[in-house]
Amino acid sequence: MRQLLPFLLFLFYFSVISGQKLPLISGKPESSIIPSRSWQNIKHFSTFEMPFEQYRKYLIGVVPTENNQGNVAPITLPMPDGSTRTFEIMSSTVMESEIQSRYPEIKTFKGTDGTHYMRMICTDHWLKAYVLDEAGDIIIEPYSTDSKDWYGVYYSNDINIEEAALSRICGESGHNILRQELNKSDRDNQLISRTVLGSNPVSLITYRIAVSCTGEFGQAPALGGGSVATIIAKIADALTYANAVYEKDFAIHFNMANNNDRIVFTDPDTDPFENNGSGGFLLGQNTTIVNARVGTFLYDIGHVFTNSCTDVGGIANLGVVCSKESKANGVTCWYTSDVAYVAQRIFCHEMGHQFSASHTFSNCNGNESGTMYEPGGGTTIMSYQGLCGALNLESTNPPHPNFFHSCSLEQVIGFTRVGVTCGTKSDPSNTYPVSTVLTKPNLTIPVSTPFELKGLGSDMEDTTLTYNWEQYDNGPYGSALGDVSSTGPLFRVFFPSKTPNRTFPQWSSIFNSPPTNPNYDVREVLPAESRNLNFRFVVRDNHPGAGGSSYSSLSMKVTDQAGPFKITFPNTTADKLYKNACNRISWDVANTFNLPVNCKKVDIFLIRNREVDKPIILKSNTDNDGNELVDIPDLGTNVRVRVCVRAADHIFFDISDRDITIIDAATSGVNMGLTPNVVNVCLPQVVEVKIRSCSFGSYSGQLKLFVESGIPQGSTYQFAKEQLSSSDETTLSINANNLTQKSSFLVTVGAVTEQGDTLRDQLTVNAIKNDFSDQKLLYPQNGNKDVLETPLFKWNKSINASQYTIEIATNPSFGTSVVYTQSNISADSFLLPLVLKENTIYYWRLIPLNDCGAGNSTSTFAFQTIRKVCLNQSYTGNPVNLSRSKTHAIKIPLNFNGTVSDINFNNVEVEADAVKDVVLSLISPTGTKVRLFNQNCGVTLDFLCSFDDDAPIALTCPPTMGLRMQPFEPLRAFNGQSLSGDWTFEVITNSSFSSGTIRNFTLQYCAELKPNNPFNVNGGPLRLNVGETKLINSSSLLSQDNDNTPSQLVYTLVSATQKGDLLLNSVKLSIGSTFTQKDIDDGKLSYHHTGSISEIDEFNYTVQDGTGGWYGVSSFDIFIGAVATNDRELDKKWQVFPNPGSGLFQINFTEPMEKNTYLRVINTSGQLVLKLDVSGSNDSVLDLNSLSDGVYMLALNNQNGASVRKLIIAR
């Protein structure tokens, strides 16, 4: 036995309200006092003497009863390190009134020291206290049966448990997954979120708990103690600890049910349980026994205690609280008599399952596909900490978790506040804390680079808030720590702390990691590939008796196009910094300056003695260019520091790999540097950079500047001054406006000292143009019909674009009609993550972006989704109960003549004890069977989902939250079959299934539409004089349809005129405006030219008939002024192709052109850009490669007349 802190005897006193003093004496008991338990299994502990009777009298006679008025009494308790803490306490029962009256000697209390929550139990013979601490639970309990007055205090992680016991995992059973009347719709999820919204009132829910025990447990001296009274006290002891945890995180309180003494047993031969050494066998027996002896409606949750089991450490059904058939299906196996260990590691864990909380770890026997949020074995209550061998996150003596993961918070709070209705609610005069994420959302960080997340919490009642940052990415984990996946967890969860900010990895890992380890810590692996990261910021108010827990979410991305962001100097122990002098700090920018990270500025500071909260600022908001001259202060002799370069407008950073020494400069010298070292210039801007000189030691003298290399041919440069003193500044200007395309060049600037030494620094100039004319939309093409409802959009990227924003809308005006938009797309394609509506016209465009800003949007393309008519047949019958090992079938009669073009099975709502025990199928009238779900998921939630071949995601676990997913087998197997007849929804359950209910589903069936499309008869051009207003009648613009009238043919304006106004009834039309063919026929559509020169105008439009027929974007040309008069005979004599073209055009003439025939090219401003004599020509090649993309007029004229064509250059 080793005692912690063998210090001299100290005597502590504190005064109480009545004036009496309670002594607290720390020291060693006499050798005659024999320990009451195997204290040698506690690695570190302290002992102290406390007069038990004085304390008991104080607790019973002075401490006030539970109240909301703040009436408390103080009590001072020792801590394992020899310090003390004073708690303000009040009594708080863990028993219903009748059973409490039968065992009046059992008294329980709750309290807080302002930061830590404490619960205490006192009987006629002993008292115990549990303090929830961020370093682990602190336990105070009797030391000896020989003396009531001696107690030990220790951390729960100092308990040594046999390795064999540690290997017993949870035998969680999926037989009752979320069996509440909760349909997890969007509305219900909103209710859950609204429940924990900051400042909303917290409701305390008290559950009547019936805890039975086997005879083996009851008779064991160190467990049940051999009598009903001692068993009840042991159960009350376990509930004392459980209440501390559940009250803090969930505002859930447990009171022992009134008839609980009827279900505890002291004789294994006469107890009603069979096979008491098997948790699995006990699980199915307990509810029947408790219902019979306590009363089915006289308790809300039940559990059974037994001694060590041969199969599991504990086992429970999921989500069974309040369910009369299985609400007592929970087992805790006691491998040790230590209440703190068992109640924490097993009892609280198994009850978590009963409240619907699933496992949260990612790789250890028992992980669940839908909630794998913690690396390896995890570190929270619903994890398997310490049970996972090489995947344990703590190798030795980890603090036992006394808090739940935010996933568990969501599950249990949702289950108890929105799902089940049993339990008694009361007002504890508390509100949920407010959690605010201060870090900007949707940032992109570089790979393999530390980062920091920041939050803020507030609360109306409590000031001692604690915080957690938890990664919230469900996904797989490898067979060893650090073997992470591209979707799953990377970072472990730590105990809640008083600090709302968190670095990833923790500072201790960053400081202590060897330079050769780029991941710092295998338990906290920085992402090394592009992926998404999601986090939750959890705030707890630690309100005594009814804590409020709330959380906020944050999403970001990681890109492998940037990083690792690393300091390069000073970075090793050999690197030195000169104090009271100018020093160069350098780092690898690693493309973080550019999109998608886009960090332009950094802060540079020193961290002294690892005091991260007291940074010494060297330079703020300086350019992220990899190089900076800074002045190092005098911090004393041989001071060791770390240099930190942190993104000023972002969240990532790096520090020197090793401590750096600051020394006096041994020599004299001078530095010269450019600021910034990387410049993005948006042509035709001029580049301007600062040049700074600074010295160390006693150096003085002049520097002569020059440009050594790198200025592009034709570009010029100039220094504001060419001579610098030893501490001086100037600027360098570079004019690169002669550059015609995107390019980068490296400029080397030199400085010659008076001693003839040459200093050099370099400047990278990225010349950027906002010319995106080389981009091109590829798919869906303009006018595409029958496009899938989840299309893959494709395009050719512009060389000058770094990212794109895509917009999809139901109207070409976009704006409020946008149905989806996505920014920061660096690829040349995008798969739409939602399902578009069938038989609908959509418009899409791209907006290019680079470091110079956003360019103009591309032209708008229109497409139409699959043309089909879809109808829904919803289930209207009563719920159908499911049972074990049976096939359940529900007929769906359809009376619709037609063939299947698409089948979807939507709004599937089935309560199932375990989805892994269920097969869902749809059967057509011809007998074709398609399996929708084939026992795919592990222990997850019930079904609330839709199945669709065209869904953007594959079959996903859990099949809840209203997800639309692809089925196990494709529904397209029904395509071409007759719709008419009886369809069947089939549910097959296996032998492991217990019970469930079919509540709802909708069969969506679609038949293909083959409408008659409208067609264009007349499509322009319109010819008019400069400044004229002219009607656009049907001789100029006419669309027809074989089965629709002119009033049913609707034109939608996709692009508007630029040289004048398109008018409907004299009202100007804009993009997205509509008019009908009848409007044209009735003379309501006109064009008014607002210019003063001859030019060409146009507008683009689509036409649809309202019954699924349409044609895509067409152009209507308008010729104005001199270009408007065409000789119709001359019109027939020539052709130009290709049109549109990329620069070379073929001109063909039907006969040789007469003398003085000229071909002119005119731009949209009316300027003549080319004149070509084609007299006598039969054909000609027109080379317009020197012209930019756009619309031009091509005019052929001679003495007999003129003929005009519109010419489009599009590369």
Short mmCIF file of C-alpha atoms in Angstrom, two decimals, residues 5 98 141 198 251 288 301 360 475 485 487 596 625 670 691 790 824 867 941 994 1049 1082:
data_model
loop_
_atom_site.label_atom_id
_atom_site.label_comp_id
_atom_site.label_asym_id
_atom_site.label_seq_id
_atom_site.Cartn_x
_atom_site.Cartn_y
_atom_site.Cartn_z
CA LEU A 5 1.40 12.81 0.18
CA GLU A 98 -42.45 5.14 0.93
CA GLU A 141 -15.21 6.35 1.41
CA GLY A 198 -29.69 28.50 -25.09
CA ALA A 251 -31.14 16.87 -15.96
CA THR A 288 -40.95 -10.02 -16.14
CA ILE A 301 -36.82 2.02 -15.80
CA THR A 360 -19.73 6.25 -29.78
CA GLY A 475 -16.79 6.85 -39.91
CA SER A 485 -10.04 6.98 -42.51
CA THR A 487 -14.40 10.23 -43.27
CA PRO A 596 -9.20 27.52 -51.33
CA ASP A 625 4.55 35.28 -47.81
CA VAL A 670 22.52 43.65 -41.69
CA ILE A 691 12.04 46.82 -48.99
CA THR A 790 -29.67 14.25 -60.02
CA ASN A 824 -15.72 26.91 -53.87
CA ARG A 867 -40.67 13.93 -68.58
CA LEU A 941 -32.27 3.58 -35.20
CA SER A 994 -38.43 -9.01 -31.00
CA LEU A 1049 -47.19 28.69 -75.79
CA ASP A 1082 -52.11 40.43 -80.95
#
